[in-house]
Amino acid sequence: MTVCWDGKVVPCCRDLNAELIVGDLNRQTIEEVWRGETLTRLRRLHAQGRHREIDLCEPCSRPFEGSSVLALALRYPFRKLDSLRRALLDAGRRGRGGV
């Protein structure tokens, strides 16, 4: 999941032109986007090895052996991602002298 400069959310950092928008942080929380119907459907297709049914994902070499980044994301509940986000923010503050 990648957040673009304008708050639009795309499922993958390889979506450089924001062709597949799955949410908008100007109107939704990151949790709402993560749990949203579109991103949930994309993760499910990846987990089932059906990534080629998604136009954006079809030519990608990243999904390998039936496993992809989106499919692996099914294994991580949002609470773990939120913990990771907090840890990264804390580490960034420490690295900038507590700012």
JSON list of C-alpha atoms in Angstrom, two decimals:
[
{"chain": "A", "resi": 1, "resn": "MET", "atom": "CA", "xyz": [0.00, 0.00, 0.00]},
{"chain": "A", "resi": 2, "resn": "THR", "atom": "CA", "xyz": [1.44, 3.36, -1.05]},
{"chain": "A", "resi": 3, "resn": "VAL", "atom": "CA", "xyz": [0.23, 6.87, -0.27]},
{"chain": "A", "resi": 4, "resn": "CYS", "atom": "CA", "xyz": [0.65, 9.37, -3.10]},
{"chain": "A", "resi": 5, "resn": "TRP", "atom": "CA", "xyz": [1.49, 13.04, -2.63]},
{"chain": "A", "resi": 6, "resn": "ASP", "atom": "CA", "xyz": [-2.17, 14.04, -2.84]},
{"chain": "A", "resi": 7, "resn": "GLY", "atom": "CA", "xyz": [-3.44, 11.53, -0.27]},
{"chain": "A", "resi": 8, "resn": "LYS", "atom": "CA", "xyz": [-4.64, 8.99, -2.81]},
{"chain": "A", "resi": 9, "resn": "VAL", "atom": "CA", "xyz": [-3.73, 5.42, -1.90]},
{"chain": "A", "resi": 10, "resn": "VAL", "atom": "CA", "xyz": [-2.63, 2.79, -4.41]},
{"chain": "A", "resi": 11, "resn": "PRO", "atom": "CA", "xyz": [-2.04, -0.89, -3.61]},
{"chain": "A", "resi": 12, "resn": "CYS", "atom": "CA", "xyz": [1.59, -1.00, -4.69]},
{"chain": "A", "resi": 13, "resn": "CYS", "atom": "CA", "xyz": [4.66, 1.21, -5.05]},
{"chain": "A", "resi": 14, "resn": "ARG", "atom": "CA", "xyz": [4.90, 0.05, -8.66]},
{"chain": "A", "resi": 15, "resn": "ASP", "atom": "CA", "xyz": [1.69, 1.93, -9.50]},
{"chain": "A", "resi": 16, "resn": "LEU", "atom": "CA", "xyz": [3.66, 5.05, -10.45]},
{"chain": "A", "resi": 17, "resn": "ASN", "atom": "CA", "xyz": [0.77, 6.68, -12.31]},
{"chain": "A", "resi": 18, "resn": "ALA", "atom": "CA", "xyz": [-1.86, 5.95, -9.64]},
{"chain": "A", "resi": 19, "resn": "GLU", "atom": "CA", "xyz": [-3.85, 3.80, -12.04]},
{"chain": "A", "resi": 20, "resn": "LEU", "atom": "CA", "xyz": [-5.56, 1.76, -9.31]},
{"chain": "A", "resi": 21, "resn": "ILE", "atom": "CA", "xyz": [-6.70, 4.03, -6.49]},
{"chain": "A", "resi": 22, "resn": "VAL", "atom": "CA", "xyz": [-7.94, 2.05, -3.49]},
{"chain": "A", "resi": 23, "resn": "GLY", "atom": "CA", "xyz": [-8.58, 4.95, -1.13]},
{"chain": "A", "resi": 24, "resn": "ASP", "atom": "CA", "xyz": [-8.10, 8.61, -0.28]},
{"chain": "A", "resi": 25, "resn": "LEU", "atom": "CA", "xyz": [-6.64, 9.69, 3.05]},
{"chain": "A", "resi": 26, "resn": "ASN", "atom": "CA", "xyz": [-8.30, 13.07, 2.65]},
{"chain": "A", "resi": 27, "resn": "ARG", "atom": "CA", "xyz": [-11.61, 11.30, 3.23]},
{"chain": "A", "resi": 28, "resn": "GLN", "atom": "CA", "xyz": [-10.70, 8.02, 4.95]},
{"chain": "A", "resi": 29, "resn": "THR", "atom": "CA", "xyz": [-8.45, 6.77, 7.70]},
{"chain": "A", "resi": 30, "resn": "ILE", "atom": "CA", "xyz": [-5.61, 4.46, 6.77]},
{"chain": "A", "resi": 31, "resn": "GLU", "atom": "CA", "xyz": [-7.45, 1.67, 8.57]},
{"chain": "A", "resi": 32, "resn": "GLU", "atom": "CA", "xyz": [-10.58, 2.25, 6.49]},
{"chain": "A", "resi": 33, "resn": "VAL", "atom": "CA", "xyz": [-8.49, 2.00, 3.32]},
{"chain": "A", "resi": 34, "resn": "TRP", "atom": "CA", "xyz": [-6.68, -1.12, 4.56]},
{"chain": "A", "resi": 35, "resn": "ARG", "atom": "CA", "xyz": [-9.93, -2.85, 5.49]},
{"chain": "A", "resi": 36, "resn": "GLY", "atom": "CA", "xyz": [-11.80, -1.48, 2.48]},
{"chain": "A", "resi": 37, "resn": "GLU", "atom": "CA", "xyz": [-13.53, -3.68, -0.06]},
{"chain": "A", "resi": 38, "resn": "THR", "atom": "CA", "xyz": [-11.13, -2.94, -2.93]},
{"chain": "A", "resi": 39, "resn": "LEU", "atom": "CA", "xyz": [-7.86, -3.61, -1.11]},
{"chain": "A", "resi": 40, "resn": "THR", "atom": "CA", "xyz": [-9.33, -6.66, 0.64]},
{"chain": "A", "resi": 41, "resn": "ARG", "atom": "CA", "xyz": [-10.38, -8.07, -2.75]},
{"chain": "A", "resi": 42, "resn": "LEU", "atom": "CA", "xyz": [-6.90, -7.44, -4.20]},
{"chain": "A", "resi": 43, "resn": "ARG", "atom": "CA", "xyz": [-5.22, -9.18, -1.26]},
{"chain": "A", "resi": 44, "resn": "ARG", "atom": "CA", "xyz": [-7.58, -12.12, -1.60]},
{"chain": "A", "resi": 45, "resn": "LEU", "atom": "CA", "xyz": [-6.84, -12.50, -5.33]},
{"chain": "A", "resi": 46, "resn": "HIS", "atom": "CA", "xyz": [-3.10, -12.44, -4.60]},
{"chain": "A", "resi": 47, "resn": "ALA", "atom": "CA", "xyz": [-3.48, -15.00, -1.82]},
{"chain": "A", "resi": 48, "resn": "GLN", "atom": "CA", "xyz": [-5.33, -17.27, -4.24]},
{"chain": "A", "resi": 49, "resn": "GLY", "atom": "CA", "xyz": [-2.58, -16.90, -6.84]},
{"chain": "A", "resi": 50, "resn": "ARG", "atom": "CA", "xyz": [-4.96, -14.99, -9.13]},
{"chain": "A", "resi": 51, "resn": "HIS", "atom": "CA", "xyz": [-2.98, -11.73, -9.38]},
{"chain": "A", "resi": 52, "resn": "ARG", "atom": "CA", "xyz": [-3.04, -11.95, -13.19]},
{"chain": "A", "resi": 53, "resn": "GLU", "atom": "CA", "xyz": [-6.75, -11.05, -13.04]},
{"chain": "A", "resi": 54, "resn": "ILE", "atom": "CA", "xyz": [-5.74, -7.55, -11.91]},
{"chain": "A", "resi": 55, "resn": "ASP", "atom": "CA", "xyz": [-4.58, -5.39, -14.83]},
{"chain": "A", "resi": 56, "resn": "LEU", "atom": "CA", "xyz": [-1.98, -3.56, -12.76]},
{"chain": "A", "resi": 57, "resn": "CYS", "atom": "CA", "xyz": [-0.55, -6.79, -11.33]},
{"chain": "A", "resi": 58, "resn": "GLU", "atom": "CA", "xyz": [-0.70, -8.95, -14.46]},
{"chain": "A", "resi": 59, "resn": "PRO", "atom": "CA", "xyz": [2.70, -8.00, -15.92]},
{"chain": "A", "resi": 60, "resn": "CYS", "atom": "CA", "xyz": [4.44, -7.81, -12.54]},
{"chain": "A", "resi": 61, "resn": "SER", "atom": "CA", "xyz": [7.31, -10.14, -11.76]},
{"chain": "A", "resi": 62, "resn": "ARG", "atom": "CA", "xyz": [6.94, -9.63, -8.00]},
{"chain": "A", "resi": 63, "resn": "PRO", "atom": "CA", "xyz": [4.27, -12.28, -7.36]},
{"chain": "A", "resi": 64, "resn": "PHE", "atom": "CA", "xyz": [6.26, -15.49, -7.24]},
{"chain": "A", "resi": 65, "resn": "GLU", "atom": "CA", "xyz": [5.40, -19.05, -6.31]},
{"chain": "A", "resi": 66, "resn": "GLY", "atom": "CA", "xyz": [1.83, -18.08, -5.44]},
{"chain": "A", "resi": 67, "resn": "SER", "atom": "CA", "xyz": [3.02, -15.55, -2.88]},
{"chain": "A", "resi": 68, "resn": "SER", "atom": "CA", "xyz": [3.12, -11.77, -3.20]},
{"chain": "A", "resi": 69, "resn": "VAL", "atom": "CA", "xyz": [3.47, -8.75, -1.00]},
{"chain": "A", "resi": 70, "resn": "LEU", "atom": "CA", "xyz": [-0.31, -8.25, -0.97]},
{"chain": "A", "resi": 71, "resn": "ALA", "atom": "CA", "xyz": [-0.92, -11.91, -0.24]},
{"chain": "A", "resi": 72, "resn": "LEU", "atom": "CA", "xyz": [1.56, -11.86, 2.62]},
{"chain": "A", "resi": 73, "resn": "ALA", "atom": "CA", "xyz": [-0.23, -8.80, 3.99]},
{"chain": "A", "resi": 74, "resn": "LEU", "atom": "CA", "xyz": [-3.23, -11.01, 4.74]},
{"chain": "A", "resi": 75, "resn": "ARG", "atom": "CA", "xyz": [-1.16, -12.53, 7.52]},
{"chain": "A", "resi": 76, "resn": "TYR", "atom": "CA", "xyz": [-0.65, -9.21, 9.32]},
{"chain": "A", "resi": 77, "resn": "PRO", "atom": "CA", "xyz": [-3.63, -7.75, 11.16]},
{"chain": "A", "resi": 78, "resn": "PHE", "atom": "CA", "xyz": [-3.93, -3.97, 11.11]},
{"chain": "A", "resi": 79, "resn": "ARG", "atom": "CA", "xyz": [-2.96, -3.72, 14.77]},
{"chain": "A", "resi": 80, "resn": "LYS", "atom": "CA", "xyz": [0.53, -4.98, 13.90]},
{"chain": "A", "resi": 81, "resn": "LEU", "atom": "CA", "xyz": [0.83, -2.44, 11.09]},
{"chain": "A", "resi": 82, "resn": "ASP", "atom": "CA", "xyz": [-0.23, 0.31, 13.48]},
{"chain": "A", "resi": 83, "resn": "SER", "atom": "CA", "xyz": [2.45, -0.80, 15.93]},
{"chain": "A", "resi": 84, "resn": "LEU", "atom": "CA", "xyz": [5.01, -0.72, 13.14]},
{"chain": "A", "resi": 85, "resn": "ARG", "atom": "CA", "xyz": [3.89, 2.79, 12.15]},
{"chain": "A", "resi": 86, "resn": "ARG", "atom": "CA", "xyz": [4.29, 4.03, 15.74]},
{"chain": "A", "resi": 87, "resn": "ALA", "atom": "CA", "xyz": [7.74, 2.44, 16.02]},
{"chain": "A", "resi": 88, "resn": "LEU", "atom": "CA", "xyz": [8.88, 4.06, 12.78]},
{"chain": "A", "resi": 89, "resn": "LEU", "atom": "CA", "xyz": [7.58, 7.46, 13.87]},
{"chain": "A", "resi": 90, "resn": "ASP", "atom": "CA", "xyz": [9.31, 7.13, 17.25]},
{"chain": "A", "resi": 91, "resn": "ALA", "atom": "CA", "xyz": [12.58, 6.10, 15.59]},
{"chain": "A", "resi": 92, "resn": "GLY", "atom": "CA", "xyz": [12.32, 9.07, 13.23]},
{"chain": "A", "resi": 93, "resn": "ARG", "atom": "CA", "xyz": [11.83, 11.47, 16.14]},
{"chain": "A", "resi": 94, "resn": "ARG", "atom": "CA", "xyz": [14.84, 10.09, 17.97]},
{"chain": "A", "resi": 95, "resn": "GLY", "atom": "CA", "xyz": [16.94, 10.38, 14.82]},
{"chain": "A", "resi": 96, "resn": "ARG", "atom": "CA", "xyz": [15.99, 14.07, 14.49]},
{"chain": "A", "resi": 97, "resn": "GLY", "atom": "CA", "xyz": [16.84, 15.04, 18.03]},
{"chain": "A", "resi": 98, "resn": "GLY", "atom": "CA", "xyz": [13.33, 14.43, 19.36]},
{"chain": "A", "resi": 99, "resn": "VAL", "atom": "CA", "xyz": [11.60, 16.72, 16.85]}
]
